mmCIF file of N, CA and C in Angstrom:
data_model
loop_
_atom_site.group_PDB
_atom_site.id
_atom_site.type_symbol
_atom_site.label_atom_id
_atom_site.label_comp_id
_atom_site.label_asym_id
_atom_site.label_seq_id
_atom_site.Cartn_x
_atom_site.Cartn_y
_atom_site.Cartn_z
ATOM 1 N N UNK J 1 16.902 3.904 69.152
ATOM 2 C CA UNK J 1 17.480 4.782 68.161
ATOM 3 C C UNK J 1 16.527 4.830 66.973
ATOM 4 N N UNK J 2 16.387 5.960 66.807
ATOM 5 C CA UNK J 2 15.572 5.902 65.544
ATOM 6 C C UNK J 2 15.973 5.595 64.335
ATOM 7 N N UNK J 3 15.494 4.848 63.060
ATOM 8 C CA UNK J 3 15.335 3.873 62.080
ATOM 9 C C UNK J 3 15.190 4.180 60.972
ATOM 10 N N UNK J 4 15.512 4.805 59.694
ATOM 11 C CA UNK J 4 14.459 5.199 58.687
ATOM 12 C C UNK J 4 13.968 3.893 57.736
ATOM 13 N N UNK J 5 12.992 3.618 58.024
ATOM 14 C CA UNK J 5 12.136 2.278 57.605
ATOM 15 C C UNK J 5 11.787 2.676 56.054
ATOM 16 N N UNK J 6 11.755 3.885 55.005
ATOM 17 C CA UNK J 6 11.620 3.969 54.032
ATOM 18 C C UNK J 6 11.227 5.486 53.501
ATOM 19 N N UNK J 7 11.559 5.705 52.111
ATOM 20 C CA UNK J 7 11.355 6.618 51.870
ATOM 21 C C UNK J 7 10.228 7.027 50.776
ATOM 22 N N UNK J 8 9.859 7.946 50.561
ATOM 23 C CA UNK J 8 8.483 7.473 49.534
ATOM 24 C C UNK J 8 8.680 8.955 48.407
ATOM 25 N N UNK J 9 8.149 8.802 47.558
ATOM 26 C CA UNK J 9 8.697 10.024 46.158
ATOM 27 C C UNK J 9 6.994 10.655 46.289
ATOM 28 N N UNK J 10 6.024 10.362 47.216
ATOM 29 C CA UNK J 10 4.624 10.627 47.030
ATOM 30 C C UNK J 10 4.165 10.932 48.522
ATOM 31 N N UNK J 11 3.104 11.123 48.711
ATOM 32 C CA UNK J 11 2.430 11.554 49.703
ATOM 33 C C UNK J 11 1.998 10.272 50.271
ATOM 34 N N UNK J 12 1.915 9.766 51.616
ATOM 35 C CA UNK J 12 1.838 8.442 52.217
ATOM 36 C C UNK J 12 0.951 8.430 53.439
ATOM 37 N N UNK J 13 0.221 7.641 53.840
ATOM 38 C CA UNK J 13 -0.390 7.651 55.083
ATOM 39 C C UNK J 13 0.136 6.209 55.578
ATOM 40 N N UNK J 14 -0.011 5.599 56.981
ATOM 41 C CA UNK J 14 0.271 4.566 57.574
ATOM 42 C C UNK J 14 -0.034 4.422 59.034
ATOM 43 N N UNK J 15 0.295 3.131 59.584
ATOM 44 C CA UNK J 15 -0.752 3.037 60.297
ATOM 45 C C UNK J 15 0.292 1.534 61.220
ATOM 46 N N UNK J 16 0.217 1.564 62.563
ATOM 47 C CA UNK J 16 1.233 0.656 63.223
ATOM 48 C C UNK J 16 0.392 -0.557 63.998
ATOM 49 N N UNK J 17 0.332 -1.354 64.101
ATOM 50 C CA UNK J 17 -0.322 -2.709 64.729
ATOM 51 C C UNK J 17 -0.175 -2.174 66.248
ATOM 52 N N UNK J 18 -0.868 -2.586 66.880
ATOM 53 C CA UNK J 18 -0.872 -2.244 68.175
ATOM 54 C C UNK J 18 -0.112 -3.689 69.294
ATOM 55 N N UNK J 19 0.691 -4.251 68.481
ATOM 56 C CA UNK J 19 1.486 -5.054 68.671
ATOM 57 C C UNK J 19 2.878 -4.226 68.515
ATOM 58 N N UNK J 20 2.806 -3.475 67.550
ATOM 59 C CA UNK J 20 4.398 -2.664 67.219
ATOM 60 C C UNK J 20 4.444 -3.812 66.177
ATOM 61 N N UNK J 21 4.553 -4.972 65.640
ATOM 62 C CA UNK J 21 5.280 -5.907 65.115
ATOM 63 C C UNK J 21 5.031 -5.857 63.379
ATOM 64 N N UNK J 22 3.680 -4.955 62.400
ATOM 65 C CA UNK J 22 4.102 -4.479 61.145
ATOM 66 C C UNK J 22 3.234 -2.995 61.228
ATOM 67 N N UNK J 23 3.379 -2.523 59.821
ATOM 68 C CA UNK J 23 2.901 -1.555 59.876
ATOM 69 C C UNK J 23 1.941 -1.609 58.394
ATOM 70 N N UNK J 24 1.264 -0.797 58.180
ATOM 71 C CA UNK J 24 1.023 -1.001 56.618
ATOM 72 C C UNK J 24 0.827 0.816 56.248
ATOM 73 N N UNK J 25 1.285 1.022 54.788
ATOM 74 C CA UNK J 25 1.366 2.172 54.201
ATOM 75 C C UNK J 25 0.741 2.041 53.367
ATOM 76 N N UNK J 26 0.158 3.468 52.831
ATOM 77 C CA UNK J 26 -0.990 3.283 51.473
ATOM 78 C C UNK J 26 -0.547 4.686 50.656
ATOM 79 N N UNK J 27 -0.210 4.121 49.725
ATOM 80 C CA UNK J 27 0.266 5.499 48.335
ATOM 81 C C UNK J 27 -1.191 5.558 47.473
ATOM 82 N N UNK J 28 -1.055 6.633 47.006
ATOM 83 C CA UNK J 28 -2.055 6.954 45.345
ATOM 84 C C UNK J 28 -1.553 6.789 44.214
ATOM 85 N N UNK J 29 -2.205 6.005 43.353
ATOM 86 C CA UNK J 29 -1.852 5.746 42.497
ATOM 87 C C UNK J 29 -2.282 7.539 41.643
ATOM 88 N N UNK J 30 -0.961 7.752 40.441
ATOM 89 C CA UNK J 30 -1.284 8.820 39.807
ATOM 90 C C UNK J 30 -2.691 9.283 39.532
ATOM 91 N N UNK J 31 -3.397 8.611 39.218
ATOM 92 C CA UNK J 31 -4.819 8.744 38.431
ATOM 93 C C UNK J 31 -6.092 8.829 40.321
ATOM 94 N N UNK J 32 -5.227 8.281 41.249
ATOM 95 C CA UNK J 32 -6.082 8.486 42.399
ATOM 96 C C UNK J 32 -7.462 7.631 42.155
ATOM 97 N N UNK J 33 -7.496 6.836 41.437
ATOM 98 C CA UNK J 33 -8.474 5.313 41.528
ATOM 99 C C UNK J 33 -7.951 4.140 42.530
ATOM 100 N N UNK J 34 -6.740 3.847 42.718
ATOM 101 C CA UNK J 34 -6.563 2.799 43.908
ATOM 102 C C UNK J 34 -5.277 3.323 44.710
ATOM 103 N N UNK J 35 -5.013 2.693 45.734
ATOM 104 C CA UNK J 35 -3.992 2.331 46.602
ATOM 105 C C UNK J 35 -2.884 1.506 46.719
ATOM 106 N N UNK J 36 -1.954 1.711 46.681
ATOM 107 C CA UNK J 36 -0.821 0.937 46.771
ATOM 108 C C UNK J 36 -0.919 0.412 48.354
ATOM 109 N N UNK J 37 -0.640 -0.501 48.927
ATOM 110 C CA UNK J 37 -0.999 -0.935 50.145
ATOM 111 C C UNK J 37 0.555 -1.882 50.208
ATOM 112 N N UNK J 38 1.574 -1.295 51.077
ATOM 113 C CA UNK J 38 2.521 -2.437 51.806
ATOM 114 C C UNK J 38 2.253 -2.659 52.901
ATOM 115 N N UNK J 39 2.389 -3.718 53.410
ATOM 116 C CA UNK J 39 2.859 -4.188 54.980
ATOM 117 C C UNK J 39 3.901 -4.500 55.183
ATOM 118 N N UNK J 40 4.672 -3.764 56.216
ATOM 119 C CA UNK J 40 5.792 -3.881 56.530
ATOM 120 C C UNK J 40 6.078 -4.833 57.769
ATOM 121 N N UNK J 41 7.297 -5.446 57.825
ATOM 122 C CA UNK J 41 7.240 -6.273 58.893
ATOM 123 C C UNK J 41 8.431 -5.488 59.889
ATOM 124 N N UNK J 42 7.979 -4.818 61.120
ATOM 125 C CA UNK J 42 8.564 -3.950 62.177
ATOM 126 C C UNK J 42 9.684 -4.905 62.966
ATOM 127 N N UNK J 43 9.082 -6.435 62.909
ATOM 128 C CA UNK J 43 9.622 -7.189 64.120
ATOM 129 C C UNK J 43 11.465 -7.828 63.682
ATOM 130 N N UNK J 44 11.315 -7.914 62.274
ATOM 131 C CA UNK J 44 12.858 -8.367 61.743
ATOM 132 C C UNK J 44 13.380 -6.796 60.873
ATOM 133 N N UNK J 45 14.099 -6.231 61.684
ATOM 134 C CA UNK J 45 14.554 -5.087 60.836
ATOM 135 C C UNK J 45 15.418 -5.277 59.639
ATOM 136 N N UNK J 46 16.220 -6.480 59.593
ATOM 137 C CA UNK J 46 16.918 -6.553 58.389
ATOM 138 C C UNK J 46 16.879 -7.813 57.399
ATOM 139 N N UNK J 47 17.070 -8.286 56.050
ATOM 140 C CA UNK J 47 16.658 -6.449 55.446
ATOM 141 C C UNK J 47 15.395 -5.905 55.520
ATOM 142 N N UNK J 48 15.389 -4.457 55.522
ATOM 143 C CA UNK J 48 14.006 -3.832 55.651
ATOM 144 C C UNK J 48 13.189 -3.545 54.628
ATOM 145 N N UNK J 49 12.276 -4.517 53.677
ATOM 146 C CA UNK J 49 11.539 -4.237 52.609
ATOM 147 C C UNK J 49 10.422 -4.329 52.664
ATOM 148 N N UNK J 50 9.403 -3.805 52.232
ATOM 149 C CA UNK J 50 7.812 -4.675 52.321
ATOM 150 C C UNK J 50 7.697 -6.180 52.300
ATOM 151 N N UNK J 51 6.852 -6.597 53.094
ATOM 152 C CA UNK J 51 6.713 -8.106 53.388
ATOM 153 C C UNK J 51 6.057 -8.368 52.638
ATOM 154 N N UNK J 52 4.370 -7.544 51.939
ATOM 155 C CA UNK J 52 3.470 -7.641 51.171
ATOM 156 C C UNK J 52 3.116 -6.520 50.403
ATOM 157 N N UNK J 53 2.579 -6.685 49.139
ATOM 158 C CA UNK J 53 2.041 -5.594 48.891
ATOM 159 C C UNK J 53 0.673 -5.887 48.194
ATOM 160 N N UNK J 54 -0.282 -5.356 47.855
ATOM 161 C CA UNK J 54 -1.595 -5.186 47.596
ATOM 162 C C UNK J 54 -2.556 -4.236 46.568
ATOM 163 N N UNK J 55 -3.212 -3.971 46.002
ATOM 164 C CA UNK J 55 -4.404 -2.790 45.958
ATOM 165 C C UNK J 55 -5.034 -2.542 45.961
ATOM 166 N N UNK J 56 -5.923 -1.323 46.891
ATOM 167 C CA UNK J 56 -7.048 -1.987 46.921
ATOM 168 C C UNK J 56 -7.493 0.130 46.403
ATOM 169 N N UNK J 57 -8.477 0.224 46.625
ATOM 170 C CA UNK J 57 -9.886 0.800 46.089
ATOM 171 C C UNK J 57 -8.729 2.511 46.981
ATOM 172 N N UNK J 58 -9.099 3.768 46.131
ATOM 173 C CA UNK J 58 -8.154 4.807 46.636
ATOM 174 C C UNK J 58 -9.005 5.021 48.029
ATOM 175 N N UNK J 59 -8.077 5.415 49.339
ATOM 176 C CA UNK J 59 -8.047 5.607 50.562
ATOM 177 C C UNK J 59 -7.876 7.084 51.239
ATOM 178 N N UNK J 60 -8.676 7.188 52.088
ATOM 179 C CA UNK J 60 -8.027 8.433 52.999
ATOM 180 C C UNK J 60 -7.650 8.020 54.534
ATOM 181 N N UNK J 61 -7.689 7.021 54.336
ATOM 182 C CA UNK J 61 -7.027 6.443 55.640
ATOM 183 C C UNK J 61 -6.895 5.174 55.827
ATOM 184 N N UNK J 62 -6.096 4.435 56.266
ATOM 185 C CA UNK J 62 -5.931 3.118 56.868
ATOM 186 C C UNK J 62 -5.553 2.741 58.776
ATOM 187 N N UNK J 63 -6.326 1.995 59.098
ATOM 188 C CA UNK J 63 -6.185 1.145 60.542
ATOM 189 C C UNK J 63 -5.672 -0.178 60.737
ATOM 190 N N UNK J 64 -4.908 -0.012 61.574
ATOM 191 C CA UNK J 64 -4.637 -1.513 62.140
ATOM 192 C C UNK J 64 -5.294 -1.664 63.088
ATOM 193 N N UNK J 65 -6.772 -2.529 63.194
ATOM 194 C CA UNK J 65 -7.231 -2.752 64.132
ATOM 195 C C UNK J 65 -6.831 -3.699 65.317
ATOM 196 N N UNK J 66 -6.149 -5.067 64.692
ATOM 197 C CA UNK J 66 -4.661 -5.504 65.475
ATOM 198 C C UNK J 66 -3.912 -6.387 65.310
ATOM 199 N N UNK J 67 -3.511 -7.641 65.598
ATOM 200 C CA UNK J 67 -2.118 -8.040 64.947
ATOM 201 C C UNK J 67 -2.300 -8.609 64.113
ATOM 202 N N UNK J 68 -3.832 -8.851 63.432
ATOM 203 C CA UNK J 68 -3.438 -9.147 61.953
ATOM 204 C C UNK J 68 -4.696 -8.393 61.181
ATOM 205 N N UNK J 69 -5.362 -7.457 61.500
ATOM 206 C CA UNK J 69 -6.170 -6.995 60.539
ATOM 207 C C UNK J 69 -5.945 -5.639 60.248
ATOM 208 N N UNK J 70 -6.877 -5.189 59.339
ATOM 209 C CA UNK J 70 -6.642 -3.489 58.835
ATOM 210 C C UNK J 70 -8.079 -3.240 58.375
ATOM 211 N N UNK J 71 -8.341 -1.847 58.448
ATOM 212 C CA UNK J 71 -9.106 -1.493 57.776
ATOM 213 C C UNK J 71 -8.876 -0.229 57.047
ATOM 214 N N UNK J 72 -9.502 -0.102 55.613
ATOM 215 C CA UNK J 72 -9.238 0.510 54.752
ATOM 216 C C UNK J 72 -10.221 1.849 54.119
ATOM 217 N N UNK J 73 -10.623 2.553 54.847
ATOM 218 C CA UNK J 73 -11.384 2.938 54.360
ATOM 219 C C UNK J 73 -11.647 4.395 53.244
ATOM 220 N N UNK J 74 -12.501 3.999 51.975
ATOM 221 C CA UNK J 74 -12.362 5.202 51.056
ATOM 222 C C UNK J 74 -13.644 6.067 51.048
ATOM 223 N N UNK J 75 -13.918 7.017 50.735
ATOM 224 C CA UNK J 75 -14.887 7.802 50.300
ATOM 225 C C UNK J 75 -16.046 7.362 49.083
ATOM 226 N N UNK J 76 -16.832 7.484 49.139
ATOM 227 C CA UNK J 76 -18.003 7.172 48.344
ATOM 228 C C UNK J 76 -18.571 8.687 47.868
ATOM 229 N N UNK J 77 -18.325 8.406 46.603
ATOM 230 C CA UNK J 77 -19.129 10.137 45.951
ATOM 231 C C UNK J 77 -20.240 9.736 45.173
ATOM 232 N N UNK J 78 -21.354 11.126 45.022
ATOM 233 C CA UNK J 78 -22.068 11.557 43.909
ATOM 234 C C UNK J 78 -21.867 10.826 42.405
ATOM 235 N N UNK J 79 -22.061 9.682 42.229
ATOM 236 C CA UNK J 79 -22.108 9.339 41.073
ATOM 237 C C UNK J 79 -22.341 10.474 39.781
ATOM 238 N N UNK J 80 -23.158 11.042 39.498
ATOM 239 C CA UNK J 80 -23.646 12.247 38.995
ATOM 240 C C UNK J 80 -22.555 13.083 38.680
ATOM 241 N N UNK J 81 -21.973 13.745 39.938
ATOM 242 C CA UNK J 81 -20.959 14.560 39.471
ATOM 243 C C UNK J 81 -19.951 14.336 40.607
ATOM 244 N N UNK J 82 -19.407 13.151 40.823
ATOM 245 C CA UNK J 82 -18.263 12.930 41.273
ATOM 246 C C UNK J 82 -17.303 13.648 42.152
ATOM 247 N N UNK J 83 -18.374 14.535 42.769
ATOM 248 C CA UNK J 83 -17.492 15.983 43.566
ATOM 249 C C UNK J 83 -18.238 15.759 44.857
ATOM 250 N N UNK J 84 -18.975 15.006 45.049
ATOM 251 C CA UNK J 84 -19.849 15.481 46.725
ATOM 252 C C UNK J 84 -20.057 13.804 47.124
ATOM 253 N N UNK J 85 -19.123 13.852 48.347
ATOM 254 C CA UNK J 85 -19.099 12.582 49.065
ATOM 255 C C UNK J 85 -20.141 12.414 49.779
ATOM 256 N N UNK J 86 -20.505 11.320 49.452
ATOM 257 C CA UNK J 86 -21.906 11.036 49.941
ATOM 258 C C UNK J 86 -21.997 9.918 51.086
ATOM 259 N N UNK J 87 -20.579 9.190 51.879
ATOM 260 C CA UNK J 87 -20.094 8.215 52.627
ATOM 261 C C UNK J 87 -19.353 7.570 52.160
ATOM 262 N N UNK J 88 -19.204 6.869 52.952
ATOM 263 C CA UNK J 88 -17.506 6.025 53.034
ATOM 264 C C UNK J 88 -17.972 4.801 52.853
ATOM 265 N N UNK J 89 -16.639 3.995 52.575
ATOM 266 C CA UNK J 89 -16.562 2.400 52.171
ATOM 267 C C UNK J 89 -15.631 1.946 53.453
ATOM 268 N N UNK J 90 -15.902 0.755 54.249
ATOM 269 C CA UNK J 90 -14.728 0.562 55.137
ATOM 270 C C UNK J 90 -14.870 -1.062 54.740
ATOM 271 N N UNK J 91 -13.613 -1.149 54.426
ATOM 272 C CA UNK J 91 -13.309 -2.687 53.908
ATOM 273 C C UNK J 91 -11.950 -3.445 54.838
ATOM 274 N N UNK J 92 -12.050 -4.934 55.088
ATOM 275 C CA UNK J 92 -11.304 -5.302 56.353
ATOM 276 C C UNK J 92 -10.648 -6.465 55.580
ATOM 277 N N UNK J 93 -9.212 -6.039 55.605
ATOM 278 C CA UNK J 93 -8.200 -7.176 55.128
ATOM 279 C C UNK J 93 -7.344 -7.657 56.112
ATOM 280 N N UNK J 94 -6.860 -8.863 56.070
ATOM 281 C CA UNK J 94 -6.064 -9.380 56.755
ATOM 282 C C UNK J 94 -4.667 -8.612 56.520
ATOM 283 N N UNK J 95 -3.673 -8.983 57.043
ATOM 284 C CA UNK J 95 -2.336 -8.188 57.321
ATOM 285 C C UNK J 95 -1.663 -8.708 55.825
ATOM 286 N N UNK J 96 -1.861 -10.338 55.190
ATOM 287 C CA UNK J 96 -1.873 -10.239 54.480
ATOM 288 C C UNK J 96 -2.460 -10.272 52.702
ATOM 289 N N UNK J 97 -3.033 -9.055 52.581
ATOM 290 C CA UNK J 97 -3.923 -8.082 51.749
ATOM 291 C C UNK J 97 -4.820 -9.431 51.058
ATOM 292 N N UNK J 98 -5.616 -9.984 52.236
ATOM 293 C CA UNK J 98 -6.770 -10.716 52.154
ATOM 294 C C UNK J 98 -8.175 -10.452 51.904
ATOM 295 N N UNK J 99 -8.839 -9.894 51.292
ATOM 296 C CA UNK J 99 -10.343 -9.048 51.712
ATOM 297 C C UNK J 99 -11.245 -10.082 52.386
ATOM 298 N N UNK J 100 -11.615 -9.678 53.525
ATOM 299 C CA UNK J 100 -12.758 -10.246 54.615
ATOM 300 C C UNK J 100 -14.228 -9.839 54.372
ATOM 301 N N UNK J 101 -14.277 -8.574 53.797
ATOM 302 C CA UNK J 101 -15.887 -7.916 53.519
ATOM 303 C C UNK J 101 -15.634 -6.519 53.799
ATOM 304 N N UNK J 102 -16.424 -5.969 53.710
ATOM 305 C CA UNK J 102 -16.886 -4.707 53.670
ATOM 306 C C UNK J 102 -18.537 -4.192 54.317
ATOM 307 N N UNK J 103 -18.443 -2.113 53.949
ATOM 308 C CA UNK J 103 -19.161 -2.264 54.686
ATOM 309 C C UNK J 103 -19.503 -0.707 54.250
ATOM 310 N N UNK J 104 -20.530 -0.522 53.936
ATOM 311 C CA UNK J 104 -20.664 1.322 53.314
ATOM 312 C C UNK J 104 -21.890 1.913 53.729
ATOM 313 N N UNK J 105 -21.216 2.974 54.317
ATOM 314 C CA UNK J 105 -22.086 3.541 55.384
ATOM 315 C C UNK J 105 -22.199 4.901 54.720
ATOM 316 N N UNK J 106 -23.656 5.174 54.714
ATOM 317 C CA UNK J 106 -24.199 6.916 53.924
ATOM 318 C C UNK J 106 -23.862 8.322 54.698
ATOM 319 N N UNK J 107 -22.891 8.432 55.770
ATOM 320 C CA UNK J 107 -22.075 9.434 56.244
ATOM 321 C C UNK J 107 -20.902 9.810 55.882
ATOM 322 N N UNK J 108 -20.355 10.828 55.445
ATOM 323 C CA UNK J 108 -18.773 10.805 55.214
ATOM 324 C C UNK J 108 -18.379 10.878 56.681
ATOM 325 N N UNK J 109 -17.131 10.234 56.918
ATOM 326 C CA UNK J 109 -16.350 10.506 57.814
ATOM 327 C C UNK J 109 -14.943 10.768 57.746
ATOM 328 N N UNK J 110 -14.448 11.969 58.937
ATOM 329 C CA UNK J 110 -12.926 11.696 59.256
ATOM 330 C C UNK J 110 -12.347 11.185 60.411
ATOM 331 N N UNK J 111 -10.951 11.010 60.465
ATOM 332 C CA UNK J 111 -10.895 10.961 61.829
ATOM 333 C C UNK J 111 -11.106 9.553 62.698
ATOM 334 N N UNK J 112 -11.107 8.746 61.701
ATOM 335 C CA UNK J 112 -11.553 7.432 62.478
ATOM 336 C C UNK J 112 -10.161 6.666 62.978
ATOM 337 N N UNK J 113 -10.629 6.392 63.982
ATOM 338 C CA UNK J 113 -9.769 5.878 65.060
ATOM 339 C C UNK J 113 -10.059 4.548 65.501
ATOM 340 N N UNK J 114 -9.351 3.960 66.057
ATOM 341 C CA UNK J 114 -9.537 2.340 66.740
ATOM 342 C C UNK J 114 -10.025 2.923 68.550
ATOM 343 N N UNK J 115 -10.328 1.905 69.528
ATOM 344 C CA UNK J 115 -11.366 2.543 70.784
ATOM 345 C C UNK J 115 -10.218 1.276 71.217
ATOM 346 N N UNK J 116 -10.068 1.049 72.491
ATOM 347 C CA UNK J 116 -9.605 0.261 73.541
ATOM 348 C C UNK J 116 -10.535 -1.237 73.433
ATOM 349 N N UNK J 117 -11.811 -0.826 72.826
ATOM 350 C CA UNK J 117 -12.577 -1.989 73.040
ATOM 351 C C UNK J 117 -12.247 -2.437 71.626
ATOM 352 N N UNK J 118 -11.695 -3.854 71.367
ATOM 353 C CA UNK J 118 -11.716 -4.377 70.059
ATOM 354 C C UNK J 118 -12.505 -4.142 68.889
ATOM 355 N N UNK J 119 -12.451 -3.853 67.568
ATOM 356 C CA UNK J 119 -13.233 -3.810 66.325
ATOM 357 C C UNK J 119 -13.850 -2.776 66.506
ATOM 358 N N UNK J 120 -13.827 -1.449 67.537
ATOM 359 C CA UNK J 120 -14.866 -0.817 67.430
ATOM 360 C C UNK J 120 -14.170 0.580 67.031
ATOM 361 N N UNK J 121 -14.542 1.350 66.242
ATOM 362 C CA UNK J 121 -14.087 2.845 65.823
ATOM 363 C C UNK J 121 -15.108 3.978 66.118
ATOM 364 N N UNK J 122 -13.879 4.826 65.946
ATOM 365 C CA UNK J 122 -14.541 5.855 66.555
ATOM 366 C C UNK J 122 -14.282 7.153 66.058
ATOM 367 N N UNK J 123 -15.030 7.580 65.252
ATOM 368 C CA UNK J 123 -14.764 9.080 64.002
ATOM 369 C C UNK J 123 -15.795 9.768 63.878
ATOM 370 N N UNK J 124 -15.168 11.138 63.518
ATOM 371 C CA UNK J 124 -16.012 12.310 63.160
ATOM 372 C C UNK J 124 -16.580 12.570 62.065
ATOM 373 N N UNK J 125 -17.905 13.598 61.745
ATOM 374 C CA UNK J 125 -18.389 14.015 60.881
ATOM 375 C C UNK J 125 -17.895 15.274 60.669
ATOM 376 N N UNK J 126 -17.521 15.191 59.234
ATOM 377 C CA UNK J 126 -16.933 16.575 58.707
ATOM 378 C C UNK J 126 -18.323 17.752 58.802
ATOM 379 N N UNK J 127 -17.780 18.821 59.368
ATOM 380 C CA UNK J 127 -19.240 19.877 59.296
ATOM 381 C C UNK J 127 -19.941 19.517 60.440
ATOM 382 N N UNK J 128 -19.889 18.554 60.921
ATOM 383 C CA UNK J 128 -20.447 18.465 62.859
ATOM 384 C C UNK J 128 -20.234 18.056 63.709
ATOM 385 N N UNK J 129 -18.775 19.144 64.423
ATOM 386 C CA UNK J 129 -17.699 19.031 65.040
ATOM 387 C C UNK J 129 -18.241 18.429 66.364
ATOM 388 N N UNK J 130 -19.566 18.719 66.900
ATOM 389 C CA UNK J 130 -20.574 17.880 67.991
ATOM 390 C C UNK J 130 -20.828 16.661 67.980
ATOM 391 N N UNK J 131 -20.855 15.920 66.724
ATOM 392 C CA UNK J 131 -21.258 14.236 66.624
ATOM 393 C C UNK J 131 -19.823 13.446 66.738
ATOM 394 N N UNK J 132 -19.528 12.790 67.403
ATOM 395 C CA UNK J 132 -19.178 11.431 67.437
ATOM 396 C C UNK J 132 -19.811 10.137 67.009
ATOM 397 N N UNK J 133 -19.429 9.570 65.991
ATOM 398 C CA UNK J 133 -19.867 8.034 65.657
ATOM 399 C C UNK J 133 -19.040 7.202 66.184
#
């Protein structure tokens, strides 16, 4: 039966363990400088509140790579004029909002996905619908 696990007053992205057992959600903060980051715990439905919460650096996407990590990754712009993304930041926290390291790569990407084979992703370049990374 379906559940409503929460409601949000903002625009939300999220992302499910490949266990099923939490999930984690990432809000914008007004000003769009960081992330609100919960992890939810899927496996005890009641009561249903965030287990953790966090913040880290603003996001266009988050992964659960698996039952206890995530990755977070944000956009990197044009210092200069702050309008032209110049690559991404992908940073790896534990489930709970631990930072492990990071990792910034001079491509923007979308679209990144987790692969069957552990730790490894797999996303597109905006503008070259032909490349796979």
């Amino acid at each position: 039966i379906p559940q409503l696990i929460a409601e949000f007053s903002q625009d939300m992205m999220a992302a499910i363990a490949p266990n099923g057992h939490w999930m984690v959600t990432a809000t914008q903060d007004r000003d769009r400088q960081q992330s609100q980051l919960q992890v939810w715990n899927l496996h005890h439905l009641q009561p249903f509140k965030p287990a953790f919460r966090f913040v880290a650096p603003a996001c266009f996407q988050v992964v659960a790579l698996d039952s206890r990590h995530m990755v977070v990754l944000s956009h990197q712009v044009d210092g200069s004029s702050l309008s032209c993304i110049t690559g991404i930041k992908i940073e790896l926290f534990t489930r709970r909002g631990n930072g492990l390291g990071s990792l910034k790569l001079p491509i923007p990407l979308r679209q990144v996905m987790r692969t069957p084979k552990p730790y490894q992703l797999l996303a597109l370049e905006p503008g070259f619908p032909e490349s796979v990374l």
